[in-house]
């Protein structure tokens, strides 16, 4: 049992925004509202001045297990997710071996049941071995419990294979999540193709490399009627393509990452940090690359207008050795769980996004993308008690040595954020709490 | 000129006639960090170094007791020999660390190699690497002075400085001169460093290249970088008109294989610096080339070996400029630099 009192209960998708109490019993939300009854013996969190919202749902993360345990494990990754306010995470299948068979899905589910502190929903591959040649045994993967299919890390390069995968996936009503990258254009690219790449003498990754695959897949989704979800949208052109497709009834959804909403290509030079000395900062090396302010403006507009459905972290932990090397050799990716909310709150305080949009893109909307809108990302009575409590105004500084994630690779190190997750409750249990949060036992 | 005595503690003694009081750089990474005053300081110091190189006995003990490592991850004969000669002429210990064949083959990381060199007591690491940005990583990792001897497509500041010095020695000024840089701008670290250096010295830079060998966002690069007089003229005849200096760049033959050029023949027809095109420039135009040259590809033999070519002087001046830089940076204690 647990009671959260005095907070602002906020579930924008379900029209809830009221002061009151929330009572959790047997892992489920028992009642919500003002003046609800609960046993006086129930442990209590006083959430005065705080917001109580559904726990965040992340459609896109890399837990690295099996195969890359030096980067992250299901245990360390889900603990980091809890710190970030995420109560459900969908893990990408580019592990070793990749998640292309029932036995690996079952292995991950077993590991998660033993080691995970948040809900872990596996994503299966689109093609066997992520090789882009033959489609996986999707029925078997679906039966084993994957929530989507993706070859994330690569696009499915062959249009015919992708077309077959879309057709075949319709039998299971699960989305195909596409990482959009035309490798013939990105090959060897390091950062966004633009003036920073010109200045630094780096090979650029043009926006067109992403947009070509977005356009192709939208055409295939229109052709097949399959559910398509575009991962980590980063360009204005991609937003426009998706907007156009949605207007024409194509069954597409899309996500954007916190870093693509907050950082631009200039970050790789990291000039402000360290006396204006130019750097080649691999912590800002990520695919898709950080783009321009114009792209950010389009992404924010896309969120507001519903072109982009979800904010997903693309949490991609790496070891120090994979990052502390020549920039061209450094791994792509940002360890994102623990900075996602804080960085997004900067957009709120800057007036770039409202709280309702922000929270719905982190909760019910991603849940709907995987067809779980009824039981995830909601404060509905009877749903599992997956809840986050946060303070909109709490200021804190990112200090990566203190990350719970094994991946310390963040471009936000040292940043001051305003807005912090103070407690994360998964299936009724408090799995993360800030030092300032007290649970009062009778 | 005279050289003052070297003390028993083998610390670097001032060369008379050189005022290095305003020099504050611990590294030579690229010319964006240097002011016009810094560059003039390098020129004056290089003049003195040229005098040393013109002697019968080309050796002074100025850097005795200093250790300089040439850390080359990319094959190089000319730049490496130039640095080695510069260091030896100043009396320094020079270690060649041919990373292509030694630790890289064993899989040692860049960062570990740098720390090993620091632990060996190295004062200056001269680094050449096929990937952009490596000298910047080095400067963050170790306390040694770092000299960028060419990083990927990014920068080659000592080459640009010797280019500027060569022009300055010949013409006596840099301000207002028109320079045309021709060819593979996109992949050229020499072009990038010269764009910085020439802009700082008030020169007018015209880039002339096929669009596949130009920079994608060159206008924004120029405006963001505050380079006031850089423009692009794709027709070489038009570009060369009125030029005081022309600098064809080496064309890597891979560019054609990568599909950036339809054929070498077409490139040669459009962008080779030949006698006819050179005649469109100013009467006293000088020709520079960072070398090694591809004769009859980017530059016609008649031009490379003609009376207006300063290609050989560039090589000699390169040693002097590198001596000047070694001298200046070893006089700066870490912490003094800006």
XYZ file of C-alpha atoms in Angstrom:
780
model
C 0.000 0.000 0.000
C 1.058 3.575 -0.609
C -0.670 6.919 -0.532
C 0.595 10.005 -2.308
C -1.005 13.143 -0.910
C -1.086 16.877 -1.486
C 0.193 16.672 -5.044
C -1.100 17.898 -8.365
C -2.395 14.803 -10.111
C -1.630 15.209 -13.777
C -2.602 12.813 -16.560
C -3.120 14.992 -19.633
C -4.290 12.229 -21.962
C -7.116 11.371 -19.644
C -8.023 14.923 -18.777
C -6.905 14.702 -15.159
C -5.318 17.783 -13.593
C -6.417 18.238 -10.014
C -5.057 18.409 -6.517
C -5.618 15.321 -4.451
C -4.531 11.921 -3.321
C -3.630 8.749 -5.077
C -4.015 5.438 -3.283
C -2.101 2.356 -4.414
C -3.064 -1.108 -3.290
C -1.661 -4.440 -4.392
C 0.418 -2.751 -7.043
C -2.559 -1.094 -8.695
C -4.108 2.332 -8.607
C -6.996 1.841 -6.206
C -8.389 5.370 -6.183
C -7.566 8.878 -7.294
C -9.067 12.186 -6.213
C -9.803 14.453 -3.299
C -11.138 13.070 -0.079
C -10.649 9.455 -1.097
C -10.466 6.948 1.694
C -7.490 4.825 2.521
C -6.277 2.979 5.612
C -4.505 5.226 8.074
C -1.765 2.609 8.288
C -0.783 3.115 4.624
C 2.726 4.530 4.085
C 2.451 8.056 2.788
C 4.415 10.398 0.551
C 3.675 14.071 0.974
C 3.842 15.474 -2.544
C 3.158 19.080 -1.618
C 4.182 21.320 -4.493
C 4.932 18.317 -6.682
C 3.319 16.777 -9.739
C 2.122 13.172 -9.807
C 1.927 11.805 -13.325
C 1.921 8.423 -15.033
C 5.372 6.878 -15.172
C 7.220 7.604 -18.405
C 7.172 5.080 -21.228
C 10.320 4.920 -23.364
C 9.857 3.424 -26.801
C 13.533 3.346 -27.625
C 16.477 2.340 -25.487
C 19.476 0.055 -25.572
C 19.982 -2.125 -22.522
C 22.901 -3.889 -24.279
C 22.199 -7.284 -22.759
C 23.008 -9.884 -24.003
C 26.402 -9.302 -25.523
C 27.527 -5.843 -24.482
C 27.384 -6.050 -20.700
C 30.418 -3.802 -20.351
C 28.239 -0.972 -21.729
C 25.037 -1.655 -19.810
C 22.996 -4.469 -18.327
C 19.299 -4.932 -17.840
C 19.926 -4.251 -14.146
C 21.983 -1.064 -14.523
C 19.941 0.227 -17.445
C 16.588 -0.151 -15.730
C 17.943 1.431 -12.542
C 18.994 4.428 -14.647
C 15.559 4.431 -16.239
C 13.959 4.619 -12.798
C 16.147 7.611 -11.904
C 14.862 9.257 -15.059
C 11.208 8.625 -14.202
C 10.694 5.822 -16.716
C 8.564 2.946 -15.498
C 8.390 1.087 -18.815
C 11.170 0.792 -21.380
C 11.201 -0.887 -24.776
C 14.644 -2.305 -25.480
C 16.079 -2.452 -28.954
C 17.154 -5.815 -30.370
C 20.655 -4.930 -31.626
C 22.242 -7.077 -28.969
C 24.620 -9.987 -29.520
C 22.978 -12.241 -30.437
C 20.274 -9.993 -31.840
C 16.687 -10.551 -30.752
C 15.561 -12.488 -33.793
C 14.174 -15.623 -32.161
C 11.794 -16.646 -29.423
C 14.557 -18.054 -27.232
C 16.321 -14.691 -27.010
C 13.076 -12.881 -26.257
C 12.439 -15.377 -23.490
C 15.982 -14.976 -22.184
C 15.552 -11.197 -21.977
C 12.199 -11.562 -20.262
C 13.716 -13.937 -17.740
C 16.677 -11.646 -17.081
C 14.287 -8.736 -16.733
C 12.086 -10.605 -14.268
C 15.165 -11.249 -12.130
C 17.108 -8.003 -12.531
C 14.981 -5.206 -13.915
C 13.503 -2.538 -11.681
C 11.153 -1.149 -14.335
C 8.952 -2.886 -16.868
C 10.986 -4.126 -19.831
C 9.238 -4.698 -23.136
C 11.462 -6.311 -25.752
C 11.476 -5.312 -29.403
C 12.278 -8.014 -31.957
C 14.305 -7.711 -35.140
C 12.700 -7.147 -38.518
C 15.235 -9.333 -40.299
C 17.210 -12.386 -39.272
C 20.482 -11.393 -37.668
C 19.621 -7.749 -38.480
C 21.186 -8.470 -41.841
C 18.402 -6.913 -43.877
C 17.935 -9.957 -46.090
C 15.199 -12.248 -44.743
C 12.352 -11.325 -42.431
C 12.262 -12.855 -38.955
C 9.783 -15.398 -37.706
C 7.512 -12.561 -36.670
C 4.625 -14.716 -35.497
C 6.910 -16.515 -33.100
C 8.412 -13.242 -31.869
C 4.951 -11.739 -31.426
C 3.809 -14.750 -29.468
C 6.920 -14.489 -27.284
C 5.845 -10.974 -26.417
C 7.738 -8.420 -28.489
C 5.927 -5.095 -28.710
C 7.396 -4.017 -32.052
C 9.927 -4.973 -34.705
C 13.054 -3.008 -35.537
C 16.521 -3.409 -37.020
C 17.486 -0.229 -35.140
C 21.073 0.778 -35.711
C 20.408 0.205 -39.392
C 17.600 0.724 -41.821
C 16.290 -2.240 -43.718
C 18.248 -1.270 -46.808
C 16.350 -3.263 -49.397
C 12.955 -1.776 -50.279
C 11.536 -5.140 -51.311
C 12.493 -6.729 -47.978
C 10.934 -3.819 -46.111
C 7.790 -4.114 -48.184
C 7.490 -7.807 -47.341
C 8.163 -7.111 -43.664
C 5.388 -4.525 -43.605
C 2.922 -6.788 -45.328
C 3.761 -9.679 -43.029
C 3.638 -7.575 -39.860
C 0.006 -6.646 -40.489
C -1.042 -10.059 -39.195
C 0.189 -9.142 -35.712
C -0.826 -5.489 -35.472
C 2.595 -4.525 -34.138
C 4.525 -1.522 -35.446
C 7.735 -1.664 -37.425
C 10.174 0.857 -35.977
C 12.525 2.163 -38.612
C 15.927 3.717 -38.013
C 16.100 5.923 -41.101
C 19.545 6.073 -42.644
C 20.589 5.688 -46.241
C 24.032 4.222 -45.617
C 25.271 5.103 -49.079
C 24.918 8.748 -48.027
C 26.068 8.516 -44.410
C 28.990 6.181 -45.003
C 31.879 7.556 -42.986
C 29.866 10.547 -41.821
C 30.417 11.770 -38.286
C 28.211 14.803 -37.651
C 25.508 16.757 -39.461
C 26.529 17.893 -42.912
C 26.770 21.634 -42.485
C 29.108 24.441 -41.579
C 30.444 22.728 -38.458
C 31.455 19.648 -40.452
C 33.028 22.014 -42.989
C 34.941 23.837 -40.284
C 36.124 20.715 -38.494
C 37.038 18.803 -41.632
C 34.600 16.015 -40.840
C 32.490 14.021 -43.242
C 28.909 15.119 -42.929
C 25.669 13.189 -42.649
C 23.104 15.053 -44.741
C 19.487 15.405 -43.664
C 18.644 13.707 -46.947
C 20.137 10.440 -45.663
C 17.332 10.303 -43.104
C 14.592 11.768 -45.271
C 15.107 9.361 -48.171
C 14.300 6.378 -45.956
C 11.440 8.210 -44.223
C 9.925 8.943 -47.619
C 10.432 5.389 -48.852
C 8.898 3.842 -45.754
C 5.931 6.194 -45.799
C 5.271 5.120 -49.372
C 5.517 1.478 -48.333
C 3.238 2.031 -45.332
C 0.682 3.612 -47.618
C 1.019 0.668 -49.977
C 0.779 -2.044 -47.335
C -1.296 -0.454 -44.597
C 1.251 -1.640 -42.028
C 1.892 0.295 -38.834
C 5.109 2.248 -39.227
C 6.902 4.082 -36.449
C 9.735 6.414 -37.364
C 12.532 6.361 -34.789
C 14.454 9.462 -33.683
C 13.214 12.013 -36.221
C 15.800 14.776 -36.490
C 15.119 16.955 -39.529
C 12.532 19.465 -40.654
C 12.181 17.563 -43.905
C 11.307 14.350 -42.076
C 8.692 16.159 -39.973
C 7.128 17.553 -43.137
C 7.050 14.151 -44.814
C 5.384 12.547 -41.797
C 2.903 15.402 -41.506
C 1.922 14.985 -45.121
C 1.527 11.225 -44.719
C -0.584 11.551 -41.584
C -2.887 13.990 -43.340
C -3.346 11.357 -46.011
C -4.211 8.640 -43.548
C -0.967 6.676 -43.603
C -0.728 4.655 -40.354
C 2.480 6.228 -39.129
C 3.720 7.370 -35.744
C 7.010 9.030 -34.861
C 9.318 9.805 -31.987
C 11.979 12.403 -31.228
C 14.770 12.295 -28.647
C 15.440 14.872 -25.931
C 18.875 15.624 -27.399
C 17.515 16.358 -30.855
C 15.086 18.780 -29.224
C 17.721 20.606 -27.210
C 21.142 20.465 -28.877
C 22.497 21.576 -32.256
C 25.435 20.578 -34.432
C 27.606 23.259 -32.808
C 27.665 21.235 -29.576
C 30.358 18.921 -30.978
C 32.833 21.842 -30.778
C 31.937 22.397 -27.117
C 33.415 25.894 -27.292
C 31.639 27.290 -24.250
C 33.069 24.676 -21.938
C 36.760 25.180 -21.224
C 37.659 28.714 -22.217
C 36.570 28.701 -25.826
C 39.039 26.005 -26.863
C 37.725 24.111 -29.852
C 37.024 20.457 -29.149
C 36.042 17.356 -31.028
C 33.652 16.181 -28.362
C 32.575 12.592 -28.920
C 29.914 12.921 -26.233
C 27.905 14.827 -28.833
C 28.392 12.174 -31.526
C 25.080 10.445 -32.097
C 22.984 9.050 -34.920
C 21.040 10.833 -36.254
C 23.499 13.673 -35.733
C 22.581 16.806 -33.830
C 21.137 19.155 -36.442
C 20.268 22.860 -36.577
C 18.023 25.274 -34.701
C 15.673 25.267 -37.677
C 15.292 21.504 -37.320
C 14.627 21.888 -33.595
C 11.921 24.450 -34.323
C 10.270 22.014 -36.727
C 10.503 19.145 -34.239
C 8.893 21.224 -31.500
C 6.152 22.312 -33.868
C 5.719 18.657 -34.847
C 5.238 17.673 -31.227
C 2.625 20.366 -30.679
C 0.710 19.539 -33.841
C 0.730 15.814 -33.228
C 3.001 14.971 -36.138
C 5.414 13.495 -33.611
C 3.715 11.226 -31.118
C 6.369 10.441 -28.569
C 9.591 11.505 -26.947
C 11.956 8.545 -26.683
C 15.437 8.594 -25.200
C 17.414 6.373 -27.575
C 19.444 5.710 -24.420
C 22.687 4.384 -25.909
C 25.301 3.721 -23.232
C 28.936 3.224 -24.214
C 32.174 2.633 -22.360
C 34.709 5.386 -21.926
C 37.111 3.584 -24.274
C 34.499 3.654 -27.044
C 34.180 7.417 -26.684
C 37.648 8.584 -25.633
C 39.337 8.133 -28.980
C 39.520 9.619 -32.445
C 36.135 11.233 -33.179
C 35.695 9.276 -36.377
C 36.227 6.008 -34.486
C 34.107 6.953 -31.466
C 30.786 5.188 -30.983
C 27.540 6.942 -31.850
C 25.168 7.429 -28.933
C 24.138 9.256 -25.781
C 23.347 7.798 -22.384
C 19.959 9.434 -22.059
C 17.770 8.061 -19.271
C 19.046 10.262 -16.491
C 19.063 13.564 -18.363
C 15.925 13.195 -20.501
C 13.447 14.826 -18.151
C 15.763 17.575 -16.943
C 16.735 18.594 -20.466
C 13.098 18.589 -21.620
C 12.064 20.739 -18.695
C 14.388 23.402 -20.046
C 12.055 23.587 -23.057
C 9.089 23.992 -20.719
C 10.716 26.800 -18.758
C 11.718 28.491 -22.003
C 8.092 28.437 -23.109
C 8.818 26.129 -26.037
C 6.434 23.385 -24.920
C 3.600 23.143 -22.413
C 3.459 20.639 -19.593
C 0.471 18.761 -20.980
C 2.145 18.135 -24.329
C 5.410 17.188 -22.693
C 3.892 14.664 -20.300
C 1.552 13.106 -22.831
C 4.511 12.563 -25.199
C 6.281 10.730 -22.393
C 3.337 8.679 -21.180
C 0.079 7.754 -22.920
C 1.126 8.617 -26.452
C 4.130 6.273 -26.566
C 1.942 3.656 -24.851
C -0.552 3.975 -27.707
C 2.179 3.511 -30.321
C 2.649 -0.039 -29.062
C -1.067 -0.560 -28.515
C -0.839 -0.333 -24.734
C -2.741 2.890 -24.163
C -5.134 1.197 -21.758
C -2.651 -0.125 -19.254
C 0.505 1.980 -19.622
C 1.056 5.699 -19.251
C -2.186 6.206 -17.367
C -3.445 6.984 -13.853
C -6.712 5.174 -14.541
C -8.132 3.342 -11.538
C -7.307 -0.330 -11.843
C -4.157 0.186 -13.915
C -0.808 -0.950 -12.555
C 0.625 1.786 -10.369
C 3.401 3.100 -12.591
C 3.874 6.630 -11.406
C 6.404 9.416 -11.356
C 6.546 12.325 -8.939
C 8.489 15.374 -10.072
C 9.289 18.917 -9.112
C 9.006 21.418 -11.944
C 11.297 23.945 -10.288
C 13.956 21.884 -8.563
C 17.406 22.841 -9.873
C 20.186 20.306 -10.138
C 23.461 19.802 -11.946
C 24.318 16.844 -14.149
C 27.325 14.993 -12.743
C 28.029 11.981 -14.862
C 30.226 10.061 -12.437
C 27.040 9.773 -10.408
C 25.050 8.226 -13.250
C 23.475 4.925 -12.337
C 23.852 3.865 -15.958
C 27.159 2.292 -16.870
C 27.205 4.695 -19.812
C 28.648 8.040 -18.728
C 28.530 9.339 -22.303
C 26.495 12.506 -22.071
C 26.757 15.915 -23.710
C 24.904 17.375 -20.706
C 27.629 16.867 -18.110
C 27.847 19.934 -15.901
C 24.569 21.393 -17.169
C 22.162 22.905 -14.676
C 18.619 21.698 -15.179
C 15.426 23.014 -13.649
C 12.972 20.186 -13.098
C 13.726 16.854 -11.493
C 12.199 13.447 -10.973
C 11.861 12.876 -7.234
C 10.265 9.447 -7.056
C 9.502 6.596 -9.425
C 6.945 3.976 -8.534
C 6.785 0.754 -10.521
C 3.893 -1.628 -10.012
C 3.209 0.019 -6.668
C 6.771 -0.065 -5.353
C 8.999 2.959 -4.879
C 12.051 2.065 -6.916
C 13.715 5.427 -6.950
C 13.423 8.318 -4.586
C 15.356 11.533 -4.280
C 16.980 12.253 -0.922
C 14.368 14.931 -0.301
C 11.438 12.504 -0.513
C 10.247 11.011 2.755
C 7.909 8.080 3.067
C 6.011 8.426 6.325
C 5.057 5.185 7.945
C 2.370 5.329 10.540
C 73.203 38.080 -35.211
C 74.275 36.417 -32.010
C 72.944 33.567 -29.994
C 73.139 33.919 -26.266
C 74.806 31.250 -24.216
C 72.957 28.177 -23.122
C 72.799 27.787 -19.368
C 73.886 24.670 -17.585
C 70.291 23.836 -16.717
C 69.635 23.434 -20.419
C 66.588 25.660 -20.237
C 65.661 27.460 -23.385
C 67.610 30.676 -23.663
C 66.307 33.644 -25.572
C 67.601 34.245 -29.046
C 68.610 37.837 -29.353
C 66.582 39.906 -31.741
C 63.434 37.956 -30.998
C 60.722 39.424 -28.926
C 58.568 36.600 -27.757
C 57.182 38.391 -24.752
C 53.656 38.440 -26.151
C 53.682 34.816 -27.248
C 51.235 32.869 -25.132
C 50.544 29.645 -26.987
C 51.410 26.271 -25.579
C 50.140 24.423 -28.661
C 49.950 24.933 -32.401
C 46.590 23.387 -33.283
C 45.269 25.677 -36.002
C 45.512 29.293 -37.081
C 42.060 30.237 -35.830
C 43.701 30.606 -32.418
C 46.449 32.928 -33.621
C 46.221 36.692 -33.894
C 47.852 38.779 -36.569
C 50.460 39.737 -33.976
C 51.205 36.077 -33.294
C 51.722 35.407 -36.975
C 54.005 38.441 -37.356
C 55.941 37.210 -34.360
C 56.392 33.843 -36.084
C 57.636 35.597 -39.230
C 60.245 37.610 -37.343
C 61.427 34.517 -35.509
C 61.509 32.584 -38.779
C 63.787 35.230 -40.294
C 66.346 34.531 -37.600
C 65.957 30.803 -38.129
C 66.529 31.288 -41.859
C 69.852 32.927 -41.031
C 70.854 29.889 -38.972
C 69.926 27.638 -41.881
C 72.117 29.681 -44.220
C 75.245 29.048 -42.148
C 77.872 26.435 -42.816
C 77.276 24.809 -39.440
C 73.519 24.584 -39.136
C 73.246 23.845 -35.453
C 72.488 25.908 -32.338
C 72.005 24.565 -28.824
C 68.844 26.539 -28.105
C 66.613 23.505 -27.457
C 69.292 21.301 -25.953
C 67.702 19.005 -23.387
C 64.269 19.206 -24.965
C 62.645 16.083 -26.358
C 60.467 16.307 -29.419
C 58.496 13.345 -30.704
C 57.259 13.058 -34.250
C 54.078 10.997 -33.803
C 53.009 10.145 -37.320
C 49.942 8.023 -37.948
C 50.065 8.714 -41.636
C 52.911 8.262 -44.057
C 54.770 11.524 -44.548
C 58.203 12.221 -45.841
C 58.353 15.944 -46.345
C 56.635 17.329 -43.269
C 58.309 14.786 -41.047
C 61.769 15.483 -42.420
C 61.128 19.203 -42.062
C 60.181 18.887 -38.388
C 63.095 16.573 -37.711
C 65.551 18.956 -39.278
C 64.014 21.918 -37.448
C 64.297 20.174 -34.080
C 67.831 18.933 -34.695
C 69.041 22.297 -35.894
C 67.900 23.718 -32.574
C 69.722 20.972 -30.674
C 66.680 19.038 -29.429
C 66.437 15.291 -29.051
C 64.118 13.953 -31.737
C 62.269 10.687 -31.488
C 60.420 9.332 -34.463
C 57.343 7.442 -33.406
C 55.995 5.815 -36.472
C 52.614 4.821 -35.153
C 51.559 3.276 -38.411
C 54.008 0.453 -37.826
C 54.416 0.279 -34.058
C 51.746 0.502 -31.412
C 48.768 0.960 -33.677
C 49.497 -2.394 -35.217
C 49.399 -3.849 -31.715
C 46.117 -2.117 -31.083
C 47.255 0.480 -28.554
C 44.802 3.307 -28.275
C 45.665 6.852 -29.192
C 45.157 8.007 -25.616
C 47.468 5.346 -24.194
C 50.155 6.186 -26.729
C 49.955 9.852 -25.767
C 50.334 9.054 -22.077
C 53.311 6.826 -22.833
C 55.011 9.657 -24.688
C 54.318 12.052 -21.848
C 55.783 9.589 -19.360
C 58.920 9.406 -21.503
C 59.451 13.070 -20.716
C 58.426 14.476 -24.070
C 58.217 18.256 -24.296
C 56.611 18.572 -27.706
C 54.533 16.072 -29.638
C 54.307 16.759 -33.345
C 51.272 14.783 -34.449
C 50.023 13.856 -37.868
C 46.879 11.766 -38.093
C 44.500 10.770 -40.892
C 41.511 11.727 -38.740
C 40.398 15.251 -37.997
C 40.595 16.472 -34.422
C 43.284 14.172 -33.044
C 45.639 17.023 -31.985
C 42.745 18.500 -29.994
C 42.248 15.226 -28.160
C 46.001 15.132 -27.527
C 45.971 18.663 -26.121
C 43.286 17.633 -23.658
C 44.994 14.425 -22.629
C 48.602 15.397 -21.963
C 50.558 18.396 -20.757
C 53.128 18.296 -23.565
C 52.962 20.970 -26.231
C 51.120 19.687 -29.280
C 51.951 20.751 -32.810
C 49.428 19.761 -35.419
C 51.347 18.426 -38.409
C 48.122 17.720 -40.272
C 44.878 16.194 -38.984
C 42.537 14.551 -41.461
C 40.789 17.101 -43.633
C 40.873 19.672 -40.868
C 44.066 21.667 -40.456
C 47.739 21.899 -41.297
C 48.780 25.101 -39.561
C 52.550 24.810 -40.061
C 52.019 24.425 -43.801
C 49.787 27.499 -43.872
C 52.311 29.466 -41.857
C 55.131 28.557 -44.212
C 52.902 29.528 -47.145
C 52.199 32.905 -45.552
C 55.854 33.378 -44.654
C 56.943 32.566 -48.194
C 54.527 35.108 -49.641
C 55.562 37.703 -47.062
C 59.252 37.227 -47.746
C 58.755 37.576 -51.472
C 56.230 40.405 -51.630
C 56.950 42.140 -48.343
C 53.337 42.357 -47.249
C 50.189 40.279 -47.045
C 47.388 42.790 -46.497
C 45.187 43.172 -49.559
C 46.826 40.451 -51.644
C 44.552 38.236 -53.700
C 45.111 34.488 -53.349
C 43.411 31.788 -55.386
C 43.271 28.279 -53.925
C 42.386 25.675 -56.522
C 41.109 22.119 -56.443
C 40.190 19.741 -53.675
C 39.129 22.287 -51.056
C 36.734 19.840 -49.420
C 39.424 17.395 -48.304
C 42.241 19.890 -47.864
C 43.606 20.703 -44.432
C 45.999 23.093 -46.144
C 43.124 25.088 -47.617
C 41.280 25.317 -44.301
C 44.314 26.521 -42.355
C 45.189 28.988 -45.070
C 41.644 30.354 -45.077
C 42.078 31.175 -41.385
C 45.596 32.515 -41.687
C 45.040 34.541 -44.839
C 41.843 36.032 -43.448
C 43.654 37.081 -40.288
C 46.328 38.768 -42.379
C 43.792 40.721 -44.432
C 44.242 38.801 -47.662
C 41.466 38.141 -50.165
C 40.920 34.437 -50.726
C 39.162 33.006 -53.766
C 38.373 29.303 -53.861
C 37.994 27.633 -57.216
C 36.877 24.010 -57.474
C 34.196 21.763 -58.906
C 31.152 21.730 -56.628
C 31.825 18.163 -55.498
C 35.141 19.303 -54.026
C 33.788 22.373 -52.254
C 32.319 22.651 -48.756
C 28.577 22.066 -48.368
C 27.779 25.141 -46.278
C 30.706 27.310 -47.191
C 28.777 30.579 -46.908
C 27.746 29.826 -43.359
C 31.206 28.548 -42.507
C 32.693 31.821 -43.722
C 30.156 33.999 -41.932
C 30.240 32.014 -38.674
C 34.015 32.089 -38.696
C 34.271 35.811 -39.326
C 36.364 35.397 -42.488
C 35.652 38.649 -44.218
C 37.241 38.153 -47.636
C 36.657 34.613 -48.811
C 34.656 33.886 -51.936
C 34.055 31.105 -54.414
C 34.533 31.443 -58.176
C 34.051 28.126 -59.877
C 35.419 29.140 -63.279
C 39.202 29.053 -62.885
C 39.928 31.609 -65.619
C 37.723 34.117 -63.848
C 39.120 33.200 -60.460
C 42.743 33.717 -61.433
C 42.186 37.174 -62.859
C 44.201 39.712 -60.901
C 45.643 37.158 -58.489
C 48.866 37.856 -56.609
C 49.238 34.269 -55.445
C 47.853 31.034 -56.870
C 47.935 27.770 -54.986
C 46.800 24.585 -56.668
C 46.181 21.760 -54.187
C 47.232 18.174 -54.595
C 44.431 16.142 -56.107
C 44.211 12.721 -54.500
C 43.536 10.215 -57.227
C 40.973 8.509 -54.949
C 38.599 11.399 -55.544
C 37.870 10.114 -58.984
C 37.354 6.589 -57.638
C 34.954 7.964 -55.033
C 32.840 9.388 -57.820
C 33.502 13.036 -56.985
C 34.996 13.604 -60.434
C 33.916 12.046 -63.696
C 37.504 11.700 -64.878
C 40.943 13.125 -64.253
C 40.895 14.370 -67.801
C 37.878 16.551 -67.180
C 39.351 17.841 -63.914
C 42.584 18.684 -65.685
C 40.751 20.527 -68.437
C 38.759 22.587 -65.988
C 41.176 23.145 -63.106
C 44.792 22.595 -64.123
C 46.965 25.629 -63.512
C 48.799 26.036 -66.797
C 50.724 28.840 -68.415
C 47.719 30.308 -70.164
C 45.702 30.556 -66.998
C 48.665 31.904 -65.035
C 48.998 34.678 -67.607
C 45.557 35.933 -66.545
C 46.906 36.739 -63.092
C 48.954 39.738 -62.047
C 52.287 40.107 -63.787
C 54.265 39.322 -60.621
C 52.052 36.452 -59.528
C 53.697 33.739 -57.448
C 52.817 30.063 -57.460
C 52.780 27.953 -54.321
C 51.940 24.297 -53.859
C 51.842 22.365 -50.581
C 53.382 19.345 -52.289
C 53.881 16.695 -53.275
C 52.798 17.837 -56.709
C 51.010 15.799 -59.321
C 52.670 17.230 -62.350
C 50.326 17.785 -65.272
C 47.250 17.060 -63.172
C 46.578 20.040 -60.919
C 49.621 21.934 -62.143
C 51.371 21.955 -65.495
C 55.103 21.153 -65.428
C 55.911 24.467 -67.044
C 54.263 26.286 -64.136
C 55.604 24.054 -61.365
C 59.144 24.625 -62.566
C 58.633 28.102 -63.989
C 60.097 31.374 -62.810
C 57.016 32.262 -60.806
C 57.044 29.064 -58.766
C 58.256 29.320 -55.173
C 57.672 25.651 -54.446
C 61.292 24.993 -53.466
C 61.504 28.095 -51.284
C 58.449 26.812 -49.465
C 60.398 23.749 -48.428
C 63.324 25.752 -47.048
C 61.022 28.230 -45.345
C 59.116 25.331 -43.842
C 62.130 24.333 -41.775
C 62.584 27.901 -40.559
C 58.925 28.310 -39.626
C 58.909 25.013 -37.740
C 62.082 26.033 -35.912
C 60.380 29.275 -34.970
C 57.308 27.474 -33.659
C 59.350 24.964 -31.653
C 61.318 27.817 -30.181
C 58.272 29.888 -29.306
C 56.139 27.167 -27.756
C 58.909 25.671 -25.643
C 59.358 29.085 -24.065
C 55.739 29.111 -22.899
C 54.999 27.382 -19.631
C 51.690 25.608 -19.455
C 49.322 27.884 -17.628
C 50.666 30.998 -19.346
C 48.782 30.289 -22.488
C 45.501 31.848 -23.344
